[in-house]
PDB file of C-alpha atoms in Angstrom:
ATOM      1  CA  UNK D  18      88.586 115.461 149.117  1.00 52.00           C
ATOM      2  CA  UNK D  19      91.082 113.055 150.171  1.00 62.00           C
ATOM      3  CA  UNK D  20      92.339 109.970 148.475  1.00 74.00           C
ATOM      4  CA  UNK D  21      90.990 106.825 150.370  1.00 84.00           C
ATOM      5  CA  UNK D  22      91.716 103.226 150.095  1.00 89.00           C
ATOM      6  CA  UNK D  23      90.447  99.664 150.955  1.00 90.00           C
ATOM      7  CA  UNK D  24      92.023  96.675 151.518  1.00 93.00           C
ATOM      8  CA  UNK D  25      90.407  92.972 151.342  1.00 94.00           C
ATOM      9  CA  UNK D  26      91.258  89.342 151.873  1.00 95.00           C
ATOM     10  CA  UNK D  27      89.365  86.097 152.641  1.00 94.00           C
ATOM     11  CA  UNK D  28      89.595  83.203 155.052  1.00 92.00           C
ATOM     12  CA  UNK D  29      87.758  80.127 155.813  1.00 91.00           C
ATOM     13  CA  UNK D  30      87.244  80.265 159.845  1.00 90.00           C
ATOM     14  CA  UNK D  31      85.296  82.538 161.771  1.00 88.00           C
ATOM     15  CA  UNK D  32      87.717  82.806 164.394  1.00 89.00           C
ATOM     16  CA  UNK D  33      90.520  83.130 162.253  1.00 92.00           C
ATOM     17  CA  UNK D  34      88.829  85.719 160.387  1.00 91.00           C
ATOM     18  CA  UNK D  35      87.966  88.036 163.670  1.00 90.00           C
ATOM     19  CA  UNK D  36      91.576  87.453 164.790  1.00 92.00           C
ATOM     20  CA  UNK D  37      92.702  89.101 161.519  1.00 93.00           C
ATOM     21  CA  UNK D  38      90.428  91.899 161.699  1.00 90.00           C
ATOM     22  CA  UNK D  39      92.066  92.457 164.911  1.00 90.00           C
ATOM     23  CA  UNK D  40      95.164  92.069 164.025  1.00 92.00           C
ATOM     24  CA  UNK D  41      94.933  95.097 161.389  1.00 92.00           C
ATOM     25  CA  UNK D  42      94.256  97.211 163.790  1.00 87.00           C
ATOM     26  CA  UNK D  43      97.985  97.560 165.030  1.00 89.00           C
ATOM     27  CA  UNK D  44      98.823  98.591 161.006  1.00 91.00           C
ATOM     28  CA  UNK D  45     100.750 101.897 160.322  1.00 91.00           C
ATOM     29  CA  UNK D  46      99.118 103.401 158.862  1.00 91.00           C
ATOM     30  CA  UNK D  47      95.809 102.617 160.531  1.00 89.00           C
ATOM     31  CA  UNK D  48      92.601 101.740 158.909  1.00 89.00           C
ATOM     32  CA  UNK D  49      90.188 103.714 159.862  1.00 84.00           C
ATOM     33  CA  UNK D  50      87.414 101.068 160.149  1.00 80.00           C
ATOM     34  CA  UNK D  51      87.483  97.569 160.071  1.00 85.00           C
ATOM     35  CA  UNK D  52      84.421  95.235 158.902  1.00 84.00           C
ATOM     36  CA  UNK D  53      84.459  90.932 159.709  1.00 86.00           C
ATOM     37  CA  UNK D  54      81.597  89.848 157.333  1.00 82.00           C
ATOM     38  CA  UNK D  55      80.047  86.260 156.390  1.00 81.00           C
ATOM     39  CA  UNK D  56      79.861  85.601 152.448  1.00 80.00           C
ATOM     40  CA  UNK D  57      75.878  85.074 152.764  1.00 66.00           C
ATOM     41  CA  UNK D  58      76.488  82.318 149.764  1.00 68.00           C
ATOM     42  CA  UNK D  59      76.788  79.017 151.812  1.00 71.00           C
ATOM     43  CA  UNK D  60      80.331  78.501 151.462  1.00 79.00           C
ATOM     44  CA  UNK D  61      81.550  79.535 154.822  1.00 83.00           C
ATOM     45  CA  UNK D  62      84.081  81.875 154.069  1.00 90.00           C
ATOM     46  CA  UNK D  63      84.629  85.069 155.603  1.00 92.00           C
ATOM     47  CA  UNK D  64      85.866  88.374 154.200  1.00 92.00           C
ATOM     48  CA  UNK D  65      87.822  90.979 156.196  1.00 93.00           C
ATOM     49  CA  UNK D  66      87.996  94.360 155.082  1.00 91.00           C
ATOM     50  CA  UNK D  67      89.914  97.862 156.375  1.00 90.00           C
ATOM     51  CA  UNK D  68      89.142 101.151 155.172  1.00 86.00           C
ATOM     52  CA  UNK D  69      92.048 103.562 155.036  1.00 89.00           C
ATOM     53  CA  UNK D  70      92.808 107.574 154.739  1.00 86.00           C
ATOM     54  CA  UNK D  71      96.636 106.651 153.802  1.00 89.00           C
ATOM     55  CA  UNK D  72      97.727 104.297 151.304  1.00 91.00           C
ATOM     56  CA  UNK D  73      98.304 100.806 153.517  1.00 93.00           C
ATOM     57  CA  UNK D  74     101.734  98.722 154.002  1.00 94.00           C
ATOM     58  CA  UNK D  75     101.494  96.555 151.688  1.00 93.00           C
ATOM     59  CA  UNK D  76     104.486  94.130 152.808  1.00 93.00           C
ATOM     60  CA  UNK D  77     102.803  94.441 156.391  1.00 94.00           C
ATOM     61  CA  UNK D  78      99.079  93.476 154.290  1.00 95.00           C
ATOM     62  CA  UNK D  79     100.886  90.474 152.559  1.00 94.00           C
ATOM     63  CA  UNK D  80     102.626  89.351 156.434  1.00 94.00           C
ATOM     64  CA  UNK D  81      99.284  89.611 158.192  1.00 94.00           C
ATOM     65  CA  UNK D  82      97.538  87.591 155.385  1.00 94.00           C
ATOM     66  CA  UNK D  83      99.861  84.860 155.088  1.00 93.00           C
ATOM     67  CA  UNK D  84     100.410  84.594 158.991  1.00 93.00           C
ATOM     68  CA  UNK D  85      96.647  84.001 159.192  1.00 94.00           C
ATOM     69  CA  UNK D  86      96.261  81.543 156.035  1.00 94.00           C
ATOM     70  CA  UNK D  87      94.287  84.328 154.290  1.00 94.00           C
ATOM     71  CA  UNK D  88      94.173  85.324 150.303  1.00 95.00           C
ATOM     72  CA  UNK D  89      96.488  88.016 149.266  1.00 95.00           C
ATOM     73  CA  UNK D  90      94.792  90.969 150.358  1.00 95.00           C
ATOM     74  CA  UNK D  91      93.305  93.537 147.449  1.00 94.00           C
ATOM     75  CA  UNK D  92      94.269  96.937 147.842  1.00 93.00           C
ATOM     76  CA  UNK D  93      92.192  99.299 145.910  1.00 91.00           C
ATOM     77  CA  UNK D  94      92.236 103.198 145.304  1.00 87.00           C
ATOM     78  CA  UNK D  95      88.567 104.640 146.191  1.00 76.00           C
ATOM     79  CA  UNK D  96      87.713 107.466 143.809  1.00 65.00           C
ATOM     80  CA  UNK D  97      86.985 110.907 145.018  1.00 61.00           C
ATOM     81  CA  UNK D  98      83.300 111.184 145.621  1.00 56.00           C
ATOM     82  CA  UNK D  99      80.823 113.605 146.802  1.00 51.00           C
ATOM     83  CA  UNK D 100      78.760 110.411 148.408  1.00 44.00           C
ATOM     84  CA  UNK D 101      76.292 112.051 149.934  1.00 48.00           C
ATOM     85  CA  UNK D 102      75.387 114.141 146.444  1.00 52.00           C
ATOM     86  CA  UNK D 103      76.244 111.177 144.321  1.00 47.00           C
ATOM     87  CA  UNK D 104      73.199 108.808 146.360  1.00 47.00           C
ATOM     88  CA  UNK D 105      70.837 111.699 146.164  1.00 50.00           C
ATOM     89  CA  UNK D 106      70.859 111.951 142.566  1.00 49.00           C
ATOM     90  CA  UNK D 107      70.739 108.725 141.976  1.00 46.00           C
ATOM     91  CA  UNK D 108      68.330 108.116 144.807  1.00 56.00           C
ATOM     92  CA  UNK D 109      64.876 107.973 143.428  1.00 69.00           C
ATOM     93  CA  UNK D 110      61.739 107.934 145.917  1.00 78.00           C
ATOM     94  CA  UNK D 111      60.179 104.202 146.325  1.00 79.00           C
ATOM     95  CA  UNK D 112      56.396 102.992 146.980  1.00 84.00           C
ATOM     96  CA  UNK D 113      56.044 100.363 149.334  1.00 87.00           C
ATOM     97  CA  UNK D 114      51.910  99.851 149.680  1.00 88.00           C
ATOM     98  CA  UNK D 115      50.496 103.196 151.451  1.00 93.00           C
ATOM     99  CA  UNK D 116      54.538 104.029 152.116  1.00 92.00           C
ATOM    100  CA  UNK D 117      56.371 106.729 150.117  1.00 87.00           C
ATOM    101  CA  UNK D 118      59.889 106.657 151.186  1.00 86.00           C
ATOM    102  CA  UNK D 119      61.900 109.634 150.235  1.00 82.00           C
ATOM    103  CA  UNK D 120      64.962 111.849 150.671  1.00 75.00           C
ATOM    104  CA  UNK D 121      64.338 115.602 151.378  1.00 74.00           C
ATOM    105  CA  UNK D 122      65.246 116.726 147.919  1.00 73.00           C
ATOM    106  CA  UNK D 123      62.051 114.869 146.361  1.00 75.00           C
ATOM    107  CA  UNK D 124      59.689 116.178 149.217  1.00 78.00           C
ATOM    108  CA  UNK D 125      57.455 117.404 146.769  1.00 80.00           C
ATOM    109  CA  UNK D 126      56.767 114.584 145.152  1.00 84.00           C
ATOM    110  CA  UNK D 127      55.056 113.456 147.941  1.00 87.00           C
ATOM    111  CA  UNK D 128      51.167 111.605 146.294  1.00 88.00           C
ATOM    112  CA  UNK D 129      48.159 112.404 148.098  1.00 90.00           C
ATOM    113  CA  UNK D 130      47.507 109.715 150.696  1.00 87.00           C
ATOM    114  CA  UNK D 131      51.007 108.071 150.849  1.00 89.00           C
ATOM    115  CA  UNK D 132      52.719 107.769 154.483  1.00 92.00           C
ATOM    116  CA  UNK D 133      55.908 109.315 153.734  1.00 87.00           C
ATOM    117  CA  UNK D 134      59.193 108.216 155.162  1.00 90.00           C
ATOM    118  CA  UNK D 135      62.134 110.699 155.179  1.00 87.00           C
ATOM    119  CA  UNK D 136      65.696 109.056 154.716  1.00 83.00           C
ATOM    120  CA  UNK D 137      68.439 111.659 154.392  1.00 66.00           C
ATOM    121  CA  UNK D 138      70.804 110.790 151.812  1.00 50.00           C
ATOM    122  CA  UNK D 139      73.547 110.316 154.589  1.00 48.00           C
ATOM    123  CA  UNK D 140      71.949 107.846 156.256  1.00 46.00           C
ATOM    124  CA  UNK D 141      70.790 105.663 152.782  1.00 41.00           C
ATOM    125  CA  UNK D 142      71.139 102.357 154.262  1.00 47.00           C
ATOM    126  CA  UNK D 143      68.082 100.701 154.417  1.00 48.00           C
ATOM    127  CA  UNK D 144      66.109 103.074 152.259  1.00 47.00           C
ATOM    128  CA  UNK D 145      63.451 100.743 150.344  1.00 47.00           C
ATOM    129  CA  UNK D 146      65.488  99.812 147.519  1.00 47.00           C
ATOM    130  CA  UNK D 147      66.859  97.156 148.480  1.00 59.00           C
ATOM    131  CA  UNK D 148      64.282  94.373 147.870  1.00 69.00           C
ATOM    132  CA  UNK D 149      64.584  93.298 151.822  1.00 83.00           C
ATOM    133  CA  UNK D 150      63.517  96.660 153.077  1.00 85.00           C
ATOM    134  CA  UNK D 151      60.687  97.212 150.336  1.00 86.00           C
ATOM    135  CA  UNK D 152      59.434  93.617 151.164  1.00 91.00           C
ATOM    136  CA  UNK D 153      59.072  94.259 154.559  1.00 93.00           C
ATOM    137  CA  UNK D 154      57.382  97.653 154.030  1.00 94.00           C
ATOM    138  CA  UNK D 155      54.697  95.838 151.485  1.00 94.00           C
ATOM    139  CA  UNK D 156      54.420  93.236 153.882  1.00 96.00           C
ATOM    140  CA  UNK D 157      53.860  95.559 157.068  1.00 97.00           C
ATOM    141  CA  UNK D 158      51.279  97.204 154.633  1.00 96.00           C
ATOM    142  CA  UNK D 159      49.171  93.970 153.793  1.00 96.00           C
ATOM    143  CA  UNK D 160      48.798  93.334 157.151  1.00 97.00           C
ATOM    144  CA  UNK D 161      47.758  96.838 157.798  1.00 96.00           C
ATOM    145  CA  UNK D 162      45.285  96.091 154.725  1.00 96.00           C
ATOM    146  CA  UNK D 163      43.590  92.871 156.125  1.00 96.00           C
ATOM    147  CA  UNK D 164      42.838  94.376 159.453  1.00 96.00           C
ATOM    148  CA  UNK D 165      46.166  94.134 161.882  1.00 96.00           C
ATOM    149  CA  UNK D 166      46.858  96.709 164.410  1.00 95.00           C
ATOM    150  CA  UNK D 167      49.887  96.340 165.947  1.00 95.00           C
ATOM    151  CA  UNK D 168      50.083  97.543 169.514  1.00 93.00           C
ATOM    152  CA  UNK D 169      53.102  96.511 170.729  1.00 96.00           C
ATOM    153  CA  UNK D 170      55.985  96.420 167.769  1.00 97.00           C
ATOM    154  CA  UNK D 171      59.410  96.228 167.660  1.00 97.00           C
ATOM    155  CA  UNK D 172      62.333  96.539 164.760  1.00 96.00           C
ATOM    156  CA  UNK D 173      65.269  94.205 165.903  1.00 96.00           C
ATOM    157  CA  UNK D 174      68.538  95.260 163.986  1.00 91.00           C
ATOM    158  CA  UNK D 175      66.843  98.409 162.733  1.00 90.00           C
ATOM    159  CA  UNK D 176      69.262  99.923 160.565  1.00 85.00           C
ATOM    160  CA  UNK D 177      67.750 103.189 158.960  1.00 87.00           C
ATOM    161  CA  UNK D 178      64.754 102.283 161.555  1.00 91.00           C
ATOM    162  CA  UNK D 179      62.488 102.684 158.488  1.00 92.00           C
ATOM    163  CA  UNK D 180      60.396  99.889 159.540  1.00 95.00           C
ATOM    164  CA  UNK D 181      60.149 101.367 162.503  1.00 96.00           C
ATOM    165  CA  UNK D 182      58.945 104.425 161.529  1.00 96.00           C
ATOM    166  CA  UNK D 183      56.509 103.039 159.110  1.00 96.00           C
ATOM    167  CA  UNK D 184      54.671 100.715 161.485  1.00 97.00           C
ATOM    168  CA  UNK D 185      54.675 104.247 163.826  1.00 96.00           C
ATOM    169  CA  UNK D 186      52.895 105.948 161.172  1.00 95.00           C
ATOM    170  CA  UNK D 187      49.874 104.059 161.013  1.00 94.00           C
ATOM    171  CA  UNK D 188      49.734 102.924 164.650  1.00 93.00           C
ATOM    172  CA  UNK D 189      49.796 104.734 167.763  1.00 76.00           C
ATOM    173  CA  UNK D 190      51.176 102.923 170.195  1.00 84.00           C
ATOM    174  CA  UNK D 191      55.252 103.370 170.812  1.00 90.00           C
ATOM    175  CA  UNK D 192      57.478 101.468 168.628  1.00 96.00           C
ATOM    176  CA  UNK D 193      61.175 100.093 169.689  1.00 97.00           C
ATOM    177  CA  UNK D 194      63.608  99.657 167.416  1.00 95.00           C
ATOM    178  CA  UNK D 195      67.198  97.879 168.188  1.00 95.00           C
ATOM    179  CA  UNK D 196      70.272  97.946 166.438  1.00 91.00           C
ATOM    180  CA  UNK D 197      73.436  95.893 167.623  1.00 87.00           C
ATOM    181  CA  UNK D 198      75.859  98.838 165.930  1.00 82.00           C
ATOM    182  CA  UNK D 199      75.820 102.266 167.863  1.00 84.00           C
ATOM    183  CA  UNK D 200      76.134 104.420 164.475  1.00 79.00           C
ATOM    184  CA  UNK D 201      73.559 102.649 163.422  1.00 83.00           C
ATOM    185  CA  UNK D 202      71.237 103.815 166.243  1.00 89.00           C
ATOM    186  CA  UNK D 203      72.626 106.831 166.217  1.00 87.00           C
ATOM    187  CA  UNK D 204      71.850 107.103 162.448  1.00 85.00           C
ATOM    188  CA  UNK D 205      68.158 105.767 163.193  1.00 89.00           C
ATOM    189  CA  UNK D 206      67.431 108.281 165.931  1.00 93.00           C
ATOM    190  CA  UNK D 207      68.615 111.372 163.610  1.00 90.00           C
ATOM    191  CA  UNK D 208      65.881 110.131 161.124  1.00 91.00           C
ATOM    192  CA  UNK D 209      63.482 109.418 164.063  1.00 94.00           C
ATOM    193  CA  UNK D 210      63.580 113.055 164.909  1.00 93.00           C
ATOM    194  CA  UNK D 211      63.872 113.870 160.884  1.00 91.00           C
ATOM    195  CA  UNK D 212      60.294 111.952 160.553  1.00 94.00           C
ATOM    196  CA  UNK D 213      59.502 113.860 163.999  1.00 95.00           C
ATOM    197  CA  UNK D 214      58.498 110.629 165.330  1.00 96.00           C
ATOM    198  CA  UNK D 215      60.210 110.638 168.343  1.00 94.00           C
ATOM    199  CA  UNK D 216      57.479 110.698 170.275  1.00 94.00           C
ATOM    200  CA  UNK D 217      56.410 107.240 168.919  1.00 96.00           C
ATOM    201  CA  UNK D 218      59.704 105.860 168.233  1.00 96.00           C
ATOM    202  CA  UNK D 219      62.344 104.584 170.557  1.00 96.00           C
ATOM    203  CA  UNK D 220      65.903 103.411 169.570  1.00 95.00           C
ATOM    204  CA  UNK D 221      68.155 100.980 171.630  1.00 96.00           C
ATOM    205  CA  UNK D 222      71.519  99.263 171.824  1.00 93.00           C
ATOM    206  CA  UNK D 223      71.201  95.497 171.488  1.00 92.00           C
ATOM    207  CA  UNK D 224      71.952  92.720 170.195  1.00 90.00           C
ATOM    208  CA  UNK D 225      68.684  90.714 169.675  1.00 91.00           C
ATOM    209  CA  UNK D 226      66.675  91.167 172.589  1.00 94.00           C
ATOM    210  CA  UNK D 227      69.015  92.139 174.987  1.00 91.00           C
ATOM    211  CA  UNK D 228      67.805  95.464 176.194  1.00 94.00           C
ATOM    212  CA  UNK D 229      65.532  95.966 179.200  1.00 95.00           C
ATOM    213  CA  UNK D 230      63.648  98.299 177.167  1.00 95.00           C
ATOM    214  CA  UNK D 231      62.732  95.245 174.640  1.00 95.00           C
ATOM    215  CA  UNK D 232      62.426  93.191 177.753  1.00 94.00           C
ATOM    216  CA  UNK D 233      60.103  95.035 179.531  1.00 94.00           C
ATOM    217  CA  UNK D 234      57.547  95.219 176.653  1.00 93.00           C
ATOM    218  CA  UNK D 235      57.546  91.729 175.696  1.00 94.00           C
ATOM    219  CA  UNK D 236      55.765  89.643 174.065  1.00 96.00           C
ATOM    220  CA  UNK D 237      55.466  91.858 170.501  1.00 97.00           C
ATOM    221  CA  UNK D 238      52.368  91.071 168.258  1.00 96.00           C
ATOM    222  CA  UNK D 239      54.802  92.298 165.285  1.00 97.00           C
ATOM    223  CA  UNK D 240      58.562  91.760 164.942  1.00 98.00           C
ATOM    224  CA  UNK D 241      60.598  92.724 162.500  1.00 97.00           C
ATOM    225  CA  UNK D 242      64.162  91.491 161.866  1.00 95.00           C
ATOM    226  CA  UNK D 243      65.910  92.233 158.368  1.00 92.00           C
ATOM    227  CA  UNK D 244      68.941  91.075 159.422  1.00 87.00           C
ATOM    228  CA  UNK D 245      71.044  87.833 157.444  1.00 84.00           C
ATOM    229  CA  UNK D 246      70.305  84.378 157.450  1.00 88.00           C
ATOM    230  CA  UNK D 247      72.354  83.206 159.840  1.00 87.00           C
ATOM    231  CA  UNK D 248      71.587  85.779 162.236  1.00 89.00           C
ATOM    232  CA  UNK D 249      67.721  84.997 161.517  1.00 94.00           C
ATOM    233  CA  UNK D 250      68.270  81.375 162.397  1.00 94.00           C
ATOM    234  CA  UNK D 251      70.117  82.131 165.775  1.00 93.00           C
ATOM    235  CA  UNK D 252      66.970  84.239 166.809  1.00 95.00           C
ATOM    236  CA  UNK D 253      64.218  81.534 165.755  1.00 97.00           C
ATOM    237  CA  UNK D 254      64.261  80.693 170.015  1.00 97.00           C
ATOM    238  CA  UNK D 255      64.097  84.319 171.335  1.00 96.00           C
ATOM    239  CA  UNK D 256      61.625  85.558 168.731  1.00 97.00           C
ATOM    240  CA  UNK D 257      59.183  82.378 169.745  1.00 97.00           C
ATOM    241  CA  UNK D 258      59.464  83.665 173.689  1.00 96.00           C
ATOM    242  CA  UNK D 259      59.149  87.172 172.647  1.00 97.00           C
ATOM    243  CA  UNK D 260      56.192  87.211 170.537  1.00 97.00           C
ATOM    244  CA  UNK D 261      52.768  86.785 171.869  1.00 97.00           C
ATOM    245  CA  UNK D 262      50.168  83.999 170.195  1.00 96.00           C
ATOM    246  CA  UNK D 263      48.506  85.683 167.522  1.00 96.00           C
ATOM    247  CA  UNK D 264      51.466  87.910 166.752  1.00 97.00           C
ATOM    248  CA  UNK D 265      53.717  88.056 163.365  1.00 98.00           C
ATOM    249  CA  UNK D 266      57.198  88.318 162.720  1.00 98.00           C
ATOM    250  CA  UNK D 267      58.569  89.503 159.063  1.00 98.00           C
ATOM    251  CA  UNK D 268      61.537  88.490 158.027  1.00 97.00           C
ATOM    252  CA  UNK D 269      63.799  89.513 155.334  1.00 93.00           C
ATOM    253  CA  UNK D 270      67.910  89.424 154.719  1.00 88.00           C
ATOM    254  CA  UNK D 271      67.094  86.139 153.034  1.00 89.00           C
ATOM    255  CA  UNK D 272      68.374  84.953 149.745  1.00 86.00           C
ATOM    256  CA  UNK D 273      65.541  83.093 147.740  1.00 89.00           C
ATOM    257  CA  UNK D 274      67.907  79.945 148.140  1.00 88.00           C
ATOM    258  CA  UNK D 275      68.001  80.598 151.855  1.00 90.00           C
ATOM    259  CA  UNK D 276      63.776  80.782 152.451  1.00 94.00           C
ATOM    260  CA  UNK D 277      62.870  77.548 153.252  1.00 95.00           C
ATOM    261  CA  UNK D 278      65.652  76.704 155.903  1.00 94.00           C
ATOM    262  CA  UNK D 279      64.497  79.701 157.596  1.00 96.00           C
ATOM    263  CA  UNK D 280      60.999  78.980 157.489  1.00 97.00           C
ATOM    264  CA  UNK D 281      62.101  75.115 158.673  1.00 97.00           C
ATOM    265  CA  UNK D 282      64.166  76.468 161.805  1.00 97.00           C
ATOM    266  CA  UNK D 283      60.870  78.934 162.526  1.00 98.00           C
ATOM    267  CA  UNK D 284      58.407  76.078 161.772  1.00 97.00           C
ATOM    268  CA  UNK D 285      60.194  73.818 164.508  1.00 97.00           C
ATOM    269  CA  UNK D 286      60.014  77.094 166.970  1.00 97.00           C
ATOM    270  CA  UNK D 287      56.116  77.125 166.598  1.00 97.00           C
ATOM    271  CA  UNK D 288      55.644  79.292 163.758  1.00 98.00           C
ATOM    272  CA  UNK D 289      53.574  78.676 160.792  1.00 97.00           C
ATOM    273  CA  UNK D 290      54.554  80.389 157.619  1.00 97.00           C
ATOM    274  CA  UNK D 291      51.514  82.957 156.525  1.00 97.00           C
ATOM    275  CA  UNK D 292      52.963  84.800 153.429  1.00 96.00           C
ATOM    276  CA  UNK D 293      56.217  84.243 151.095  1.00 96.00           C
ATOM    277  CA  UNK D 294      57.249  87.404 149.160  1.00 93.00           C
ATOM    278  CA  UNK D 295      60.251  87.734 146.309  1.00 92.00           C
ATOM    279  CA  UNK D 296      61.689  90.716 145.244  1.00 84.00           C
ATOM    280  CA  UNK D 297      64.655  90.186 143.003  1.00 81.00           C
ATOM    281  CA  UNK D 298      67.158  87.355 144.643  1.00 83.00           C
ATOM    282  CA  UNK D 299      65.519  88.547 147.990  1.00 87.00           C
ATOM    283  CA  UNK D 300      62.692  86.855 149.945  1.00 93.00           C
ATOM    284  CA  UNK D 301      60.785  88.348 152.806  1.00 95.00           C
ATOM    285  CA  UNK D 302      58.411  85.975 155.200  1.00 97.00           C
ATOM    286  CA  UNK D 303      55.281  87.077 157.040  1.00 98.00           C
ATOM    287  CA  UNK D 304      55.672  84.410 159.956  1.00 98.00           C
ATOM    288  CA  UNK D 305      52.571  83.861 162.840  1.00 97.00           C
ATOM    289  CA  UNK D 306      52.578  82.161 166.002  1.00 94.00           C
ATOM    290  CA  UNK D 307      49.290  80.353 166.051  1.00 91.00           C
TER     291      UNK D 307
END
């Protein structure tokens, strides 16, 4: 395998932050991905990180940062890796409620009664270890448990489209799921088909609610979004016009610091807060619209 290399830096500014990302797109050698990410600790600062297949220009790293008022960027060697056989021995099947999620090499470990979950250990993002994914599986589950059938559900910024696929398990009616990155969706349909739920399962482009396919099956009695705080916050108005009275929305992404201004900016949107859940640092609400 070949050698591969990151380099990151961090900035202050949003806009400055994007601009750099931009900006390291003209290197030579090219990364081969770039990522523009909020620290999700309250300080406002902004990392930018580029993924490379060649050692970077350093000099030309050390210009771009400076010209943009960033830290000195860190260049780091990534070891070679078999990824893909390094997160399936490491990645053990979790129980979520009724939900077993797994990856193909533990399919016989499958208990009697479970609704299993298939997630490939390609596509391990959003698998149920993370304590935002499990929380919103155990919370889709208690609301399966106290009587809830959803009928019209939908996953907004899907990722893995496990929740998805898990609210498609026990109910029959379609479920939409929404991602705002096209690998991602790409990455959801392959374990749409995987689950052979593609009957029951369909995966958009979007950011939010912006799809016609969302649109035109509006207003949800269940939404999820396990997205970021921020991100959570921007979508308090669109998730109170697209989810019907009665209906839920769980949230997760959210630090345990973070909970209550999300459940404030939801609270002033309508929404009353049914059911707080921790896992680790991570907190996942159960939100209704009385």
């Amino acid at each position: 395998m070949a050698t591969t290399y990151t380099a990151f830096t961090k900035l202050s500014e949003k806009g400055r932050a994007e601009a750099l990302g931009e900006a390291m797109e003209d290197l030579d050698p090219a990364p081969h991905g770039v990522g523009v990410f909020e620290i999700e600790d309250g300080s406002g600062t902004w990392e930018v990180g580029g993924y490379f297949t060649e050692a970077p220009n350093e000099i030309e790293l050390a210009l771009l940062a400076a010209g943009f008022g960033a830290t000195a960027f860190v260049v780091s060697e990534v070891p070679d890796t078999d990824w893909v056989d390094k997160v399936r021995r490491e990645l053990t099947p979790v129980e979520a409620g009724r939900f077993f999620v797994y990856g193909s090499h533990d399919a016989d470990k499958i208990p009697d009664g479970a609704e299993p979950l298939l997630i490939e250990a390609a596509m391990a993002f959003g698998t149920g270890h993370h304590g935002t994914t499990l929380g919103c599986l155990k919370a889709l589950d208690h609301l399966a448990q106290n009587g809830f059938v959803g009928k019209s559900v939908s996953d907004i910024g899907c990722g893995t489209a496990v929740l998805a696929m898990g609210a498609a398990r026990i109910w029959s009616d379609t479920v939409i799921a929404s991602d705002i990155d096209e690998v991602a969706v790409e990455v959801a349909e392959a374990n749409v088909r995987a689950n052979d739920l593609q009957e029951k399962v369909m995966c958009v482009e979007a950011a939010g609610f912006g799809h016609p396919d969302l649109a035109a099956r509006a207003p949800y009695d269940l939404v999820f979004a396990n997205i970021l705080k921020q991100p959570l916050i921007d979508l308090a108005p669109d998730m109170a016009k697209n989810i019907a009275t009665g209906g839920y929305a769980i949230l997760s992404g959210i630090l345990t610091r973070q909970a209550q201004d999300v459940v404030d900016v939801y609270q002033g949107q309508g929404f009353d807060l049914y059911k707080k859940d921790v896992n680790g640092d991570w907190v996942t609400l159960i939100l209704t619209k009385p």
